[in-house]
Short mmCIF file of C-alpha atoms in Angstrom, two decimals:
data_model
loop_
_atom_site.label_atom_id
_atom_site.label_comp_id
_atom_site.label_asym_id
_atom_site.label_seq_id
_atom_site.Cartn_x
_atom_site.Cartn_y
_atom_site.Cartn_z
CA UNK A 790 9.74 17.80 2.09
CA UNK A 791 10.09 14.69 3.97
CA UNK A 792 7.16 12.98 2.46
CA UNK A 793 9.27 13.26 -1.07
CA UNK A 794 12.27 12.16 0.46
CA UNK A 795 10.05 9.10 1.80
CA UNK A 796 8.73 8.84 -2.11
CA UNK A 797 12.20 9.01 -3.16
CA UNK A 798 13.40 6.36 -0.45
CA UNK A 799 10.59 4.06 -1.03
CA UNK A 800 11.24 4.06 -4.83
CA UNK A 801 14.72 3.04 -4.38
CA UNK A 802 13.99 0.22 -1.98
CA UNK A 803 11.63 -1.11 -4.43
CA UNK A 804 13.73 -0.69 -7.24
CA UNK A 805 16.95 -2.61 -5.04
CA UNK A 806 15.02 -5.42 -4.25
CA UNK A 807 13.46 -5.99 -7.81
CA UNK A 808 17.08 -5.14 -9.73
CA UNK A 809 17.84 -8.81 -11.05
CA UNK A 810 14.05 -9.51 -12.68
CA UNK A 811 13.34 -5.73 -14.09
CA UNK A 812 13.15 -6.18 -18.18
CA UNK A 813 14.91 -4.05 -20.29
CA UNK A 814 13.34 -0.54 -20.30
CA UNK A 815 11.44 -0.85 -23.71
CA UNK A 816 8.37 1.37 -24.16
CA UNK A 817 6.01 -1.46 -24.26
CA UNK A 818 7.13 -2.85 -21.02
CA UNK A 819 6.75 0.40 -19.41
CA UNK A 820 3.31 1.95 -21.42
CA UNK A 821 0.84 0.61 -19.18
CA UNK A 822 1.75 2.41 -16.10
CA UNK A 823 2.63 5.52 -17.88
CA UNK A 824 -0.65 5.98 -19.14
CA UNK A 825 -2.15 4.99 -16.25
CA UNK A 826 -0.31 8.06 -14.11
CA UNK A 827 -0.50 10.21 -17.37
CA UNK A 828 -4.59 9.60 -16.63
CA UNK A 829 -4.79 10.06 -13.24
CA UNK A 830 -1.89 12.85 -13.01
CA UNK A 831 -4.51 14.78 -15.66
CA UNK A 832 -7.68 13.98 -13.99
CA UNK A 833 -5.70 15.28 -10.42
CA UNK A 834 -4.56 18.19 -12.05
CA UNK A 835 -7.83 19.14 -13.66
CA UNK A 836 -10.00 18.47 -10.46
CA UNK A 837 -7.83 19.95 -7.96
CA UNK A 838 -7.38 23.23 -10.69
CA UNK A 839 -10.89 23.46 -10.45
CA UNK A 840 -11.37 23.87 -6.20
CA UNK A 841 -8.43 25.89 -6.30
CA UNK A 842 -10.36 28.33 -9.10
CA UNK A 843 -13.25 28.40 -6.47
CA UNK A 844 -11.29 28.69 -2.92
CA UNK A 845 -8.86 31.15 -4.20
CA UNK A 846 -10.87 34.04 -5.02
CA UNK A 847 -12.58 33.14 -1.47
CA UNK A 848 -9.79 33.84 0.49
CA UNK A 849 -8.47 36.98 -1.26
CA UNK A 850 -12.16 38.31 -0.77
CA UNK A 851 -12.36 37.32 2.98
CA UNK A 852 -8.91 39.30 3.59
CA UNK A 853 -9.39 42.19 1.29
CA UNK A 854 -13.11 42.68 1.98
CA UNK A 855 -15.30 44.17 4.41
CA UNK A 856 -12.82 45.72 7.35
CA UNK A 857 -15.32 45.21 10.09
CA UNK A 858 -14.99 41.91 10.49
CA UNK A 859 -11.19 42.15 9.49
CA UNK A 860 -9.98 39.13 12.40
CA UNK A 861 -12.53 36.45 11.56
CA UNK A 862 -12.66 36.47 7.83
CA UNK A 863 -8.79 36.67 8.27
CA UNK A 864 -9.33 33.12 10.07
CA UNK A 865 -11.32 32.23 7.75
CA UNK A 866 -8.79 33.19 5.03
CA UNK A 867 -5.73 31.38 6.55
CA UNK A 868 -7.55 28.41 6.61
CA UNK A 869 -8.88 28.58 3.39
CA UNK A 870 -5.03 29.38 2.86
CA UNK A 871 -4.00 26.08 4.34
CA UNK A 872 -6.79 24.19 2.37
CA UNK A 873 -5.54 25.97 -0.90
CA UNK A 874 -1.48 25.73 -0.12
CA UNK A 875 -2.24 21.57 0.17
CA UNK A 876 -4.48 21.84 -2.98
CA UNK A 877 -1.69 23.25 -4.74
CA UNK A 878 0.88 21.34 -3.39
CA UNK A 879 -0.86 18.36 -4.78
CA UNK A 880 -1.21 19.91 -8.43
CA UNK A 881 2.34 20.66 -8.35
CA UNK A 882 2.89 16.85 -8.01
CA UNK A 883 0.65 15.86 -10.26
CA UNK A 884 1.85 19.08 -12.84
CA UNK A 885 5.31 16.93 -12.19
CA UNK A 886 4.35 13.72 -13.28
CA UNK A 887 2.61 14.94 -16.19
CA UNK A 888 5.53 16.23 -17.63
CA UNK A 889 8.10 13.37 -16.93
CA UNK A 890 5.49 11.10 -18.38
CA UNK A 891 5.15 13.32 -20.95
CA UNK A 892 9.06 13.26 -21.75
CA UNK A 893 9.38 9.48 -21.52
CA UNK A 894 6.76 8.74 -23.86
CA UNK A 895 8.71 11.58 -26.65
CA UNK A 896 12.53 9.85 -25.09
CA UNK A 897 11.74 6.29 -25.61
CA UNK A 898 10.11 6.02 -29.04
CA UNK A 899 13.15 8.34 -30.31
CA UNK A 900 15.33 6.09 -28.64
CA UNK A 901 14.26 2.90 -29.60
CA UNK A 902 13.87 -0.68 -28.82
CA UNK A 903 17.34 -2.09 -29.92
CA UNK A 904 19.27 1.04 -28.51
CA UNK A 905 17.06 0.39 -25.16
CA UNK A 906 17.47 -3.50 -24.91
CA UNK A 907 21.63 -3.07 -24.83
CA UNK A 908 21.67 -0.73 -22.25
CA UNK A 909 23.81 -1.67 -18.87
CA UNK A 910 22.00 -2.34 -15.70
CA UNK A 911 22.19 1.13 -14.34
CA UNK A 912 20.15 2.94 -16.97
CA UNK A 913 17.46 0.14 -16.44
CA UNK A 914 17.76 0.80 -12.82
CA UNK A 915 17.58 4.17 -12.94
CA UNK A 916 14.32 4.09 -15.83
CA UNK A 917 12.24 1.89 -13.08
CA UNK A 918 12.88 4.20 -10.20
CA UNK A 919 12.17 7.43 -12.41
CA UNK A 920 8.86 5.53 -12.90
CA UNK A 921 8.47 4.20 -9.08
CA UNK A 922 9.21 7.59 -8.08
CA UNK A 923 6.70 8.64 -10.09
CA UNK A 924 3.68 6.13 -9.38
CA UNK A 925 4.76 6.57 -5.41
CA UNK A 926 4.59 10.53 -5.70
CA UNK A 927 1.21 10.27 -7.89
CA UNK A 928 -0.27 7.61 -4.73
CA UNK A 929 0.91 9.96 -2.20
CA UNK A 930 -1.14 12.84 -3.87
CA UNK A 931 -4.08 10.43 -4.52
CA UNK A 932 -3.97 9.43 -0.92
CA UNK A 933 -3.35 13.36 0.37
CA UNK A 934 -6.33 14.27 -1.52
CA UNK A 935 -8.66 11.80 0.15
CA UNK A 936 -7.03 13.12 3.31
CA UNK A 937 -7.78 16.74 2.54
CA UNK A 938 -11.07 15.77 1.58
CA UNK A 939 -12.04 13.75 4.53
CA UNK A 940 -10.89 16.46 6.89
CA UNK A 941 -12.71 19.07 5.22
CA UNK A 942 -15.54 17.51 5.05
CA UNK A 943 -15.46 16.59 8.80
CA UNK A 944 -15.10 20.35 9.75
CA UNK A 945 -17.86 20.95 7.50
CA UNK A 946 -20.15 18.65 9.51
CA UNK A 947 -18.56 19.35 12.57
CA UNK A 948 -19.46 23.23 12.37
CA UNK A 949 -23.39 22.35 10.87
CA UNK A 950 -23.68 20.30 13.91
CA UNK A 951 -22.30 23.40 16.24
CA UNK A 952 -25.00 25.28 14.72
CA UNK A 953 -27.32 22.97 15.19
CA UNK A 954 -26.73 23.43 18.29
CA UNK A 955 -26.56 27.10 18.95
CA UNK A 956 -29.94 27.13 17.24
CA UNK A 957 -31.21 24.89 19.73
CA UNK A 958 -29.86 27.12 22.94
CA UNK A 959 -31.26 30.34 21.22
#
């Protein structure tokens, strides 16, 4: 939660410091970065989807599989249910972003430009930090998911290296 609030901070400290030379909130100005997060929200969403498709079935089977070995694979499972909680997290976000892009790009055409141009300084205000909140939000997933990754894949060589050496002390 406090990571969003951060987002949400962040966007608003940008957005106060940048007031007097933001444009008026016409499409055009704006289309750019909205297809830019509508593209990387989608490519997020799709890859992340994907690992959770494969590490969810995982952990259900580790916890509802063979009892005998009922405390490890449940080890196994929480983590796998830590790993899949963050993945999910993060396609929540990105789910998020998809849609708000998705209803700007409908709003503003419907709008239009002459309606958009004579609005008062608080709608502009408040149409840049919708869309800083959103780029922020998509880099913190972006960044989270390097994270995840790097950390998984450290535990992965970390326990091929244990091995390694338990092989060795056989």
């Amino acid at each position: 939660m406090i990571k969003y609030i951060l987002v949400v901070v962040i966007a608003g400290a940008v957005t106060y410091f940048v007031q007097d030379s933001l444009p008026a909130p016409k499409y055009e100005n704006y289309k750019e970065v909205l297809g830019a997060l509508l593209s990387i929200s989608s490519i997020i969403f799709a890859i992340i989807g994907a690992w959770i498709a494969i590490i969810y079935p995982r952990a259900i089977g580790r916890v509802f599989g063979d009892k005998s070995a009922f405390a490890a694979k449940l080890a196994n499972a929480q983590q796998d249910a830590g790993y899949l909680s963050e993945l999910v997290e993060i396609v929540l976000v990105s789910a998020i972003v998809l849609m708000v892009v998705l209803v700007i790009q409908f709003t503003f055409p419907l709008l239009g430009d002459n309606y958009m141009e004579n609005v008062g300084k608080h709608i502009k205000l408040f149409v840049f930090f919708v869309i800083a909140s959103l780029t922020f939000a998509q880099l913190q997933a972006i960044f989270r998911v390097i994270l995840t990754n790097y950390f998984f894949l450290n535990e992965i060589r970390n326990k091929n290296k244990n091995a390694e050496v338990d092989k060795r002390h056989e």
